[in-house]
PDB file of C-alpha atoms in Angstrom:
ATOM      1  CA  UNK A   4      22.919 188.990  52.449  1.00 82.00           C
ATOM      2  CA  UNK A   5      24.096 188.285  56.293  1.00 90.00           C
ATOM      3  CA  UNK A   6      22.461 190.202  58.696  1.00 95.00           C
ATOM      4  CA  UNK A   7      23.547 191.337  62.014  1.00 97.00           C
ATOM      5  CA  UNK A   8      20.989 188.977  63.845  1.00 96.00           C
ATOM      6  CA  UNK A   9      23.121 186.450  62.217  1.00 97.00           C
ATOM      7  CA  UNK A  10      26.258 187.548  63.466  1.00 97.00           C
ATOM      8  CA  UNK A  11      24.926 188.154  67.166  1.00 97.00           C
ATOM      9  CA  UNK A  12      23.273 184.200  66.691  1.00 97.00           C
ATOM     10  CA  UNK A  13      27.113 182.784  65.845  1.00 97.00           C
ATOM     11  CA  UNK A  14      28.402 184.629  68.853  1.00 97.00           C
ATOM     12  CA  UNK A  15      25.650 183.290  71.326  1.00 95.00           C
ATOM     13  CA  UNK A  16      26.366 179.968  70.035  1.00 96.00           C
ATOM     14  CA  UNK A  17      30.114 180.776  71.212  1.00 95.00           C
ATOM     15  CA  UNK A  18      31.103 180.651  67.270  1.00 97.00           C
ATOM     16  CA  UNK A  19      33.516 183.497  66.201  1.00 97.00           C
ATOM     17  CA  UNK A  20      32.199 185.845  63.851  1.00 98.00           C
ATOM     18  CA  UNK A  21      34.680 186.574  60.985  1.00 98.00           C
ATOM     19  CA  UNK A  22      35.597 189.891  59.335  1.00 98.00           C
ATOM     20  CA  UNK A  23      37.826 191.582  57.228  1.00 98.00           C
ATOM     21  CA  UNK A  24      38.906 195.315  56.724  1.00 98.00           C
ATOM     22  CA  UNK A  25      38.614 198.047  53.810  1.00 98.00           C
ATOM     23  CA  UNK A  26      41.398 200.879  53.217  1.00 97.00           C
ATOM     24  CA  UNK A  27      40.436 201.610  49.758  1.00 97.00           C
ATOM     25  CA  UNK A  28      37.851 203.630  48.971  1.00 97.00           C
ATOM     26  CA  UNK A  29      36.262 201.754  45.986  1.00 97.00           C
ATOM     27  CA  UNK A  30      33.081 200.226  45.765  1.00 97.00           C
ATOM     28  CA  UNK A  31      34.284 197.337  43.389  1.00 98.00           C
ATOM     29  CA  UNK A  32      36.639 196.594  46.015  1.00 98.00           C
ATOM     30  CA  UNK A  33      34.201 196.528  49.222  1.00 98.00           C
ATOM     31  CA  UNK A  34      31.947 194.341  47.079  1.00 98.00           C
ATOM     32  CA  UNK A  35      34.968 191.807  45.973  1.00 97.00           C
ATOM     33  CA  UNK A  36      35.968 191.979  49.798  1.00 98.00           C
ATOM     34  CA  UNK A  37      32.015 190.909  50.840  1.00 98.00           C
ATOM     35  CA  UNK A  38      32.105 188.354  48.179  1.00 98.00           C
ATOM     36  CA  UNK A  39      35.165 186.774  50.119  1.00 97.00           C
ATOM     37  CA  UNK A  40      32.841 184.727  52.277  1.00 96.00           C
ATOM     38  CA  UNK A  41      33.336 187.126  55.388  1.00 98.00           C
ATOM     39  CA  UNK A  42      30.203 188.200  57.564  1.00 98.00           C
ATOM     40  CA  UNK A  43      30.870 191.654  57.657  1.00 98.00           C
ATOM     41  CA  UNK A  44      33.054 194.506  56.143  1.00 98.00           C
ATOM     42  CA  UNK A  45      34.433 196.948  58.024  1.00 98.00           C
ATOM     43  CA  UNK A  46      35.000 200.724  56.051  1.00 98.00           C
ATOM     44  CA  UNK A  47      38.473 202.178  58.291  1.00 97.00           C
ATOM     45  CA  UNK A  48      37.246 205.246  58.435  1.00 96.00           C
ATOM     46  CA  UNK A  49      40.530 206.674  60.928  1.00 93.00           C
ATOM     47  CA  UNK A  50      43.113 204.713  58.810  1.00 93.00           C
ATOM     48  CA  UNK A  51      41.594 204.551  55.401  1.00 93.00           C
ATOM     49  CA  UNK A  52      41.165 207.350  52.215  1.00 91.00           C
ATOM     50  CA  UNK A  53      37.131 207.460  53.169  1.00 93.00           C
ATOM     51  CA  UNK A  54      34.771 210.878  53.141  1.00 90.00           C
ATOM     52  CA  UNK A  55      31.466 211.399  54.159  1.00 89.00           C
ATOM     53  CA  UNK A  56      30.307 211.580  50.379  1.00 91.00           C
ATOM     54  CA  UNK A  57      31.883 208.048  49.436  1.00 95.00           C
ATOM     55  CA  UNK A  58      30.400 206.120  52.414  1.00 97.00           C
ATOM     56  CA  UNK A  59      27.142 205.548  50.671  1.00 97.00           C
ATOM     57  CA  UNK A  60      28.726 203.751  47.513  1.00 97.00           C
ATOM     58  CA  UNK A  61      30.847 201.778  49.408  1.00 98.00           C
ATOM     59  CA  UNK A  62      28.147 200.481  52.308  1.00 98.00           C
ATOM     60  CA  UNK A  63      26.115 199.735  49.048  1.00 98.00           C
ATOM     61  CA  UNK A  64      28.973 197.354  47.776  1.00 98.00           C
ATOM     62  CA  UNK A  65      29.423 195.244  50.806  1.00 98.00           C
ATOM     63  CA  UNK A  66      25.779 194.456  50.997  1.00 98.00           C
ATOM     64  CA  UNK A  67      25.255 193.703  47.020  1.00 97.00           C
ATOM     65  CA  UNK A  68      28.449 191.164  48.249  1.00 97.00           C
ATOM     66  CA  UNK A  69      26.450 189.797  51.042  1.00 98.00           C
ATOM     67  CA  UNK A  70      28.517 190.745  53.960  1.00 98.00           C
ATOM     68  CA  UNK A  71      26.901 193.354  57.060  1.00 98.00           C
ATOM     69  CA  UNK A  72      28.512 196.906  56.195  1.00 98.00           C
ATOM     70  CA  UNK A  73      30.108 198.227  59.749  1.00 98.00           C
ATOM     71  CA  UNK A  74      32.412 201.781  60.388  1.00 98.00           C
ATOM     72  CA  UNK A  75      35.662 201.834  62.268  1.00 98.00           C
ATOM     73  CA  UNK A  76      34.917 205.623  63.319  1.00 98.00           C
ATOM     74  CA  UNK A  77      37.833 208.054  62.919  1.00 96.00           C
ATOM     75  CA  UNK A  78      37.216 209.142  66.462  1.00 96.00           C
ATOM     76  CA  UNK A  79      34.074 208.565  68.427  1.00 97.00           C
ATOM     77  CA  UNK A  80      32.297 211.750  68.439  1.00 97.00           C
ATOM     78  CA  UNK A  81      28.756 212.530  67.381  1.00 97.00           C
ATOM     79  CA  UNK A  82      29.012 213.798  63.801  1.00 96.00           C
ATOM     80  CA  UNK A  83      31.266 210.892  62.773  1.00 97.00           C
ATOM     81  CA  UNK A  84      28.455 208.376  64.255  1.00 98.00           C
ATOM     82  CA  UNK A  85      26.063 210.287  62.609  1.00 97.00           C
ATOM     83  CA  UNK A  86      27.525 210.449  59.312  1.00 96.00           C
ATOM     84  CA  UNK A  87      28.421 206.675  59.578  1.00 98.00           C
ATOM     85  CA  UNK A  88      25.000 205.470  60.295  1.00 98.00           C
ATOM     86  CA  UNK A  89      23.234 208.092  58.088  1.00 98.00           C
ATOM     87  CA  UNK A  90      25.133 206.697  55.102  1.00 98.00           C
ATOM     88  CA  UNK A  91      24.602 202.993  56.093  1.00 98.00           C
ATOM     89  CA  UNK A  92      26.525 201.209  58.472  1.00 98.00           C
ATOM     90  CA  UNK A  93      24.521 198.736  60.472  1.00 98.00           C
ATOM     91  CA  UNK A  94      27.357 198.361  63.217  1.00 98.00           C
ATOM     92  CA  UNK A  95      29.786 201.037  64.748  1.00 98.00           C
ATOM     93  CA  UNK A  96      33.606 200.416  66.078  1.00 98.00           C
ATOM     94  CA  UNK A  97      34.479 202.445  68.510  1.00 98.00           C
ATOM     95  CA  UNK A  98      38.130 203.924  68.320  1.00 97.00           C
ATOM     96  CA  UNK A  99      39.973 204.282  71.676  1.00 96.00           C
ATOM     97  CA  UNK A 100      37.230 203.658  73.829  1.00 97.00           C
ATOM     98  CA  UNK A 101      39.335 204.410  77.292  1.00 97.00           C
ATOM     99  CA  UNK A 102      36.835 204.105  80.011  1.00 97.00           C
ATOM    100  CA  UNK A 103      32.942 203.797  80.561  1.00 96.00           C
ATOM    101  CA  UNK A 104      31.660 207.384  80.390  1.00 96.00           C
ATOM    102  CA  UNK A 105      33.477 207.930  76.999  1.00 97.00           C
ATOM    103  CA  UNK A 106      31.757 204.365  75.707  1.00 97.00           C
ATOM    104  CA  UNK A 107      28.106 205.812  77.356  1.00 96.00           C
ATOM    105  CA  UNK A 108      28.519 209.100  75.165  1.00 97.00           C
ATOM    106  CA  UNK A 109      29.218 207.053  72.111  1.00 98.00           C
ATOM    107  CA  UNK A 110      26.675 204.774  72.571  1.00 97.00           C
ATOM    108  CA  UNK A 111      23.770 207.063  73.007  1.00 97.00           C
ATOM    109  CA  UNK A 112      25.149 209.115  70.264  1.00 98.00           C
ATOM    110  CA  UNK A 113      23.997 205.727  67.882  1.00 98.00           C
ATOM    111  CA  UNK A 114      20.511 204.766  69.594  1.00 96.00           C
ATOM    112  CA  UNK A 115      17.481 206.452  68.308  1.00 96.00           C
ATOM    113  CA  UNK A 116      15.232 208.335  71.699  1.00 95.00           C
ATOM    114  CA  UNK A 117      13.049 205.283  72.607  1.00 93.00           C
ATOM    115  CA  UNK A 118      15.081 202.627  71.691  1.00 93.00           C
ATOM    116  CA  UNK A 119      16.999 202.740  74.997  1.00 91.00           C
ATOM    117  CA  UNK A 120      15.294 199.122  76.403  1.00 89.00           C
ATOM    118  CA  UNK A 121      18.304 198.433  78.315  1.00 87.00           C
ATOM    119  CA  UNK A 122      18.780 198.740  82.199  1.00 83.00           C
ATOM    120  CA  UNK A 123      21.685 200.268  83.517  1.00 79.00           C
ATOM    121  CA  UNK A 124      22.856 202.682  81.306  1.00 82.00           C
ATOM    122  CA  UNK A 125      20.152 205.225  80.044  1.00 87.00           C
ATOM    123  CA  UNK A 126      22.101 207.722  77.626  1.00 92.00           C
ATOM    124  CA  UNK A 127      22.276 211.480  78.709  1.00 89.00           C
ATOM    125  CA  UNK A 128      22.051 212.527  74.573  1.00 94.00           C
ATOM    126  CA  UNK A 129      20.921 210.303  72.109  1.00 96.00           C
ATOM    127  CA  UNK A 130      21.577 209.997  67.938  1.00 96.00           C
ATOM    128  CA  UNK A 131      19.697 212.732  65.731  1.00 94.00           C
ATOM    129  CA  UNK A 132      16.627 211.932  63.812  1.00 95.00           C
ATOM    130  CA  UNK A 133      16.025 212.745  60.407  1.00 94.00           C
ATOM    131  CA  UNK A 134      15.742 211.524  56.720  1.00 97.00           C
ATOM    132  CA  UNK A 135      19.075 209.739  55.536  1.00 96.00           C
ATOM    133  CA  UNK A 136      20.086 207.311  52.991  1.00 96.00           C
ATOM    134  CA  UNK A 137      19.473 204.077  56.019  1.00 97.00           C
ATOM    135  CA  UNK A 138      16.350 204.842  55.582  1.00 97.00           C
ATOM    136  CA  UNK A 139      15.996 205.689  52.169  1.00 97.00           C
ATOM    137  CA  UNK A 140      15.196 209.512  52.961  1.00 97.00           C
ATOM    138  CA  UNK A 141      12.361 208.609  54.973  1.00 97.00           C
ATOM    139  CA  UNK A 142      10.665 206.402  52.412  1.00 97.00           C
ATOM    140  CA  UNK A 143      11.828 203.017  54.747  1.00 97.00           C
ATOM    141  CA  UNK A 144      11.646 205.475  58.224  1.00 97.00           C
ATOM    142  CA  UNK A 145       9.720 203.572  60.416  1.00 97.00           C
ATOM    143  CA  UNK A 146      11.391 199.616  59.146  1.00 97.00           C
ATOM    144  CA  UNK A 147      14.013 200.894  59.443  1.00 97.00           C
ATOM    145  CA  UNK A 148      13.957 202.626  63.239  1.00 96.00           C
ATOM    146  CA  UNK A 149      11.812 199.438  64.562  1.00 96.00           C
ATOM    147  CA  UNK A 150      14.885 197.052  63.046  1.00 96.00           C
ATOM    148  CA  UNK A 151      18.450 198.972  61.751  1.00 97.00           C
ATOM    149  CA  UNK A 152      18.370 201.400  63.755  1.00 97.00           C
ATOM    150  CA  UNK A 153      17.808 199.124  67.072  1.00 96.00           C
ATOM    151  CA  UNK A 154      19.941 196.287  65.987  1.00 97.00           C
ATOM    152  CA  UNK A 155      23.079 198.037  65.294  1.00 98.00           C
ATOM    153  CA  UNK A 156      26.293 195.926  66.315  1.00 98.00           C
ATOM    154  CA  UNK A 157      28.261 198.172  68.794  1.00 98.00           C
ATOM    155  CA  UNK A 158      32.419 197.532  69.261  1.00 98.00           C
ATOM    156  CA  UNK A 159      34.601 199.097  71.867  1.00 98.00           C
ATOM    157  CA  UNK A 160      38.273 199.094  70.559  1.00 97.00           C
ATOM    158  CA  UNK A 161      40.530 198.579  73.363  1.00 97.00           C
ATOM    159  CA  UNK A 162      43.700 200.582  72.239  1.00 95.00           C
ATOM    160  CA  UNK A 163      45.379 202.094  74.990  1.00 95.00           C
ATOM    161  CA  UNK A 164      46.887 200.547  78.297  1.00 95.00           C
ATOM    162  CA  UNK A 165      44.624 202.793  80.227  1.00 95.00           C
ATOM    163  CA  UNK A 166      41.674 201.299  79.329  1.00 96.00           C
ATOM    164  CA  UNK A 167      43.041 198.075  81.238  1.00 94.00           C
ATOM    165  CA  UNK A 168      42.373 199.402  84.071  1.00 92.00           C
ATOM    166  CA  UNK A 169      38.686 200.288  83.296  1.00 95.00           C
ATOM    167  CA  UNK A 170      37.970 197.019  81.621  1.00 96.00           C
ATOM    168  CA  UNK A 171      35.184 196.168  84.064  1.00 96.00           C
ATOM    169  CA  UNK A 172      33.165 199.087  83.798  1.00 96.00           C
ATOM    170  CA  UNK A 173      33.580 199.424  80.174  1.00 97.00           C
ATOM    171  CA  UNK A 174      32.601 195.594  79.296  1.00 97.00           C
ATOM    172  CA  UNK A 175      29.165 195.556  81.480  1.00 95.00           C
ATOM    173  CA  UNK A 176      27.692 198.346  79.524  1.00 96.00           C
ATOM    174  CA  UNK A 177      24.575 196.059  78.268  1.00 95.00           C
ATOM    175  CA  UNK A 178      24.587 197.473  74.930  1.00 96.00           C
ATOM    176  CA  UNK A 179      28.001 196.628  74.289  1.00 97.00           C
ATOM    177  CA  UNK A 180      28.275 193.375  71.826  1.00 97.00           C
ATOM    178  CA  UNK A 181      31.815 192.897  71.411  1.00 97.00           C
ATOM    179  CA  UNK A 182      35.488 194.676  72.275  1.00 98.00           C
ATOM    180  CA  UNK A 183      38.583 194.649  69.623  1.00 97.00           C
ATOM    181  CA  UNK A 184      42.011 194.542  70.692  1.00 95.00           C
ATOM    182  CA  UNK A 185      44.009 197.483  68.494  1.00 90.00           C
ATOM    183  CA  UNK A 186      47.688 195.658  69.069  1.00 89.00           C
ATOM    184  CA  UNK A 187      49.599 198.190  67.430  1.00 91.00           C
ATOM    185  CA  UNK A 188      48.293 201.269  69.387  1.00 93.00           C
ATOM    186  CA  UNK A 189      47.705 198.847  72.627  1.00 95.00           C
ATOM    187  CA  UNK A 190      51.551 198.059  72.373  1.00 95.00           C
ATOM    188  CA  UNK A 191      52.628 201.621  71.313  1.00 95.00           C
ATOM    189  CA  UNK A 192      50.662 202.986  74.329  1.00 95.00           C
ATOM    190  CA  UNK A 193      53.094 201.003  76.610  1.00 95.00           C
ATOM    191  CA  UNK A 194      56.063 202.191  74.675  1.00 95.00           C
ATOM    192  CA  UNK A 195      56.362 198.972  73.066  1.00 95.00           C
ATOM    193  CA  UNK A 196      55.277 199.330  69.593  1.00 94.00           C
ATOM    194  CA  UNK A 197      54.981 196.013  67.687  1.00 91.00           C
ATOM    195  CA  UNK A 198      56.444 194.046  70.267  1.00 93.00           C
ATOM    196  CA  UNK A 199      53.693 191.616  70.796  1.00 92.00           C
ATOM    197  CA  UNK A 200      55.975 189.047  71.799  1.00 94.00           C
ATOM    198  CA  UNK A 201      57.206 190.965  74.555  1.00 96.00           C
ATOM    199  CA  UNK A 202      56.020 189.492  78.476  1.00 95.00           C
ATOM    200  CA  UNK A 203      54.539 192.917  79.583  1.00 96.00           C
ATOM    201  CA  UNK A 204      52.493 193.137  76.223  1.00 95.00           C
ATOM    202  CA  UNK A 205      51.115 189.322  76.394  1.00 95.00           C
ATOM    203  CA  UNK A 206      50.245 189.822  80.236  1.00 96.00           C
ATOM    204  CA  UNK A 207      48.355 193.160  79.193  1.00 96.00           C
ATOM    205  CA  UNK A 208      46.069 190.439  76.537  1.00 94.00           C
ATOM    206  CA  UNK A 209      45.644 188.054  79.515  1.00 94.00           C
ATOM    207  CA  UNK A 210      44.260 190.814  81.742  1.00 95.00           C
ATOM    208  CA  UNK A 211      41.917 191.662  78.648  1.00 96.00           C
ATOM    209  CA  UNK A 212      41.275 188.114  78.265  1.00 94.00           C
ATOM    210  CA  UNK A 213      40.608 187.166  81.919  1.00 94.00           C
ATOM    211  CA  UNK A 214      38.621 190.499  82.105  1.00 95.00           C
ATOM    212  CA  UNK A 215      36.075 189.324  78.842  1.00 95.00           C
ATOM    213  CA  UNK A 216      35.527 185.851  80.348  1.00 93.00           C
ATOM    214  CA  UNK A 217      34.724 187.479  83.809  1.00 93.00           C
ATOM    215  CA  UNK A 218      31.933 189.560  82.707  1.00 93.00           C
ATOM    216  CA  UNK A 219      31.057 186.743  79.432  1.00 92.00           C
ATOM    217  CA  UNK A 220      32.042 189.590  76.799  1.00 95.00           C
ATOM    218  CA  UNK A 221      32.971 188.751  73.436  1.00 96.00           C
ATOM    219  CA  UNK A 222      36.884 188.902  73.262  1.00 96.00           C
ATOM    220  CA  UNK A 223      37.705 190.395  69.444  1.00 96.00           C
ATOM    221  CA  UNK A 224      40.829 191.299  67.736  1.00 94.00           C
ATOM    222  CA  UNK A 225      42.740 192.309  64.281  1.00 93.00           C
ATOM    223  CA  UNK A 226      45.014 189.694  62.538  1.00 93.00           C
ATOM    224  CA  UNK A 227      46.394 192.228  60.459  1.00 92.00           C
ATOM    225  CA  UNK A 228      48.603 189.789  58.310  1.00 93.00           C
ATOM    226  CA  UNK A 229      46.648 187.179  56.691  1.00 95.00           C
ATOM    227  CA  UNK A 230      47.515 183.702  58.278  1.00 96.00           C
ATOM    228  CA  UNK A 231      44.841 181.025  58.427  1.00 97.00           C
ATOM    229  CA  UNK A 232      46.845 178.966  61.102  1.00 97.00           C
ATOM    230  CA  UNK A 233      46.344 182.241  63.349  1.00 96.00           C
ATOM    231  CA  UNK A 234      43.441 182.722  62.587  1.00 97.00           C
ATOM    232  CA  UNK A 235      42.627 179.258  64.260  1.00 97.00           C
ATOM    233  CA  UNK A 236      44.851 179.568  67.013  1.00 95.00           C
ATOM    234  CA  UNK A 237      43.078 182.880  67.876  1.00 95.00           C
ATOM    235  CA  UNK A 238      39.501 181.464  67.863  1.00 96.00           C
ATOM    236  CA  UNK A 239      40.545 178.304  70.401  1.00 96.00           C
ATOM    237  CA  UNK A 240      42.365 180.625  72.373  1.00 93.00           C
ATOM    238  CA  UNK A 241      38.632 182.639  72.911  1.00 94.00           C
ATOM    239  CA  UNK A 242      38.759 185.360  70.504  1.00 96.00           C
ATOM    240  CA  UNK A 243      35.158 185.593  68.709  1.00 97.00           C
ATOM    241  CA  UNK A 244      34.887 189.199  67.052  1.00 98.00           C
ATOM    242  CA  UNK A 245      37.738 188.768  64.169  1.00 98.00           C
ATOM    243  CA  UNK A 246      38.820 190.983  61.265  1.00 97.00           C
ATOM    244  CA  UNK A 247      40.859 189.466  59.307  1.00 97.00           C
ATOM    245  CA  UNK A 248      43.548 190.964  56.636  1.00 97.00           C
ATOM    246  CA  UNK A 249      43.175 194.317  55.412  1.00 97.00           C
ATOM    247  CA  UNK A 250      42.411 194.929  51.327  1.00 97.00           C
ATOM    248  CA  UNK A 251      45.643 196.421  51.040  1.00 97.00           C
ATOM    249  CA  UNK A 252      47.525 193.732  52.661  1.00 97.00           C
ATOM    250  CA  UNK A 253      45.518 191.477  50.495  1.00 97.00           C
ATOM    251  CA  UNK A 254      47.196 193.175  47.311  1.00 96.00           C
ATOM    252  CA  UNK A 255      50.092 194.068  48.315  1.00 93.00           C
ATOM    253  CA  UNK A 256      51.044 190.540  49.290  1.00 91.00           C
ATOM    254  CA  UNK A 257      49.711 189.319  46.283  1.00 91.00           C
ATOM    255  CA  UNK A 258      50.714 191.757  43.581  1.00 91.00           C
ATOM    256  CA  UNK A 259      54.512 192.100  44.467  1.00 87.00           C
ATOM    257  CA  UNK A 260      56.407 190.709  41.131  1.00 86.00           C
ATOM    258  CA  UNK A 261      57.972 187.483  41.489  1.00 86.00           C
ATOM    259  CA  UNK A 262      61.902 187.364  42.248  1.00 81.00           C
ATOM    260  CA  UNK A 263      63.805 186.986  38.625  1.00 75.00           C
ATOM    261  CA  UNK A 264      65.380 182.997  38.581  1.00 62.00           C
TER     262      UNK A 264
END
């Protein structure tokens, strides 16, 4: 099974770290997706058909497939990072993270008290401690809070044009490992939904861009539609925290009956 050391080693190297994206809550189908070759699996929990009760099964599947299990959060807030990491997730993504204080509150919200060893950014509330599946209802407690707990891979999604302007702030937070581009809400926040082709969407990315290789943060993004060749052209143009497809884009594109002759 990858780990998240493993991921955080590809990205120091200045390799891209590939994932891919669940909808469907169904542990067969998180482990097929693990088994795909990807190093993580992320569980949509804002987009997807996931509760609180599921999460356990499903986290369980993408590690018996060998990938890291992460949580696109439904909204930042402290009982959805809670529930997320209590069920299993070793790495959090962060939906609409908007500006520094609102990625400080979300960040603190996943670190254990005492395993703030950062400077610059000591959290005014911190994650809740208790017995939990991660750590096997106490049985694992102490493993797991000296390694889990402290390693967790934290995301800031970048979805809204207002974050632009906060890009600075929001990338130097020094737990921070990577951002993700959300192009659909990115573009529908500037009124131009879908239209990544448009100029005032594509010089929004090269402010994001310019802004990640400024402070050396790891540039990430969604290629929602499966397509190897962008998938290439995306890693030489910088990006290095990837999902790629979604399980229901998967199927759908491969389970639509072929056109009569």
């Amino acid at each position: 099974m990858k780990n998240v050391s493993e991921i955080r080693a590809l990205l120091a190297q200045d390799k891209a770290t590939v994932g891919t994206w669940l909808q469907l809550p169904s542990p067969d189908v998180a482990e097929l997706m693990a088994r795909g070759g990807y190093d993580w699996v992320a569980v949509d929990m804002e987009h997807g058909s996931f509760g609180r009760h599921g999460l356990p099964d499903i986290f369980r599947g993408i590690e018996c497939g060998g990938a890291v299990p992460f949580a696109r959060l439904p909204e930042a807030t402290k009982q959805n990072i809670k529930a997320a990491l209590e069920a299993g997730a070793q790495g959090l993504i962060f939906p609409m993270i908007e500006s520094r204080e609102q990625l400080d509150r979300a960040i603190g919200w996943s670190i254990y008290p005492g395993l703030d060893d950062w400077e610059g950014a000591k959290p005014a509330e911190y994650r809740g401690v208790g017995y939990c599946r991660a750590n096997v209802f106490g049985k694992e407690f102490d493993s797991y809070r000296a390694g889990t707990a402290r390693d967790l891979f934290l995301v800031a999604q970048i979805e809204h044009v207002n974050a632009v302007d906060h890009l600075d702030a929001i990338l130097s937070h020094p737990r921070l490992d990577a951002i993700m581009v959300g192009p659909y809400d990115l573009s529908g926040s500037m009124g131009l939904t879908g239209q990544f082709d448009h100029p005032d969407f594509k010089a929004v990315m090269n402010r994001i861009s310019e802004a990640c290789q400024r402070c050396g943060a790891r540039m990430g993004l969604h290629i929602v539609q499966p397509d190897p060749q962008e998938l290439e052209r995306q890693i030489a143009a910088g990006a290095r925290f990837i999902a790629y497809g979604i399980d229901t884009v998967f199927l759908w594109k491969s389970a639509e009956r072929p056109a009569r002759g």
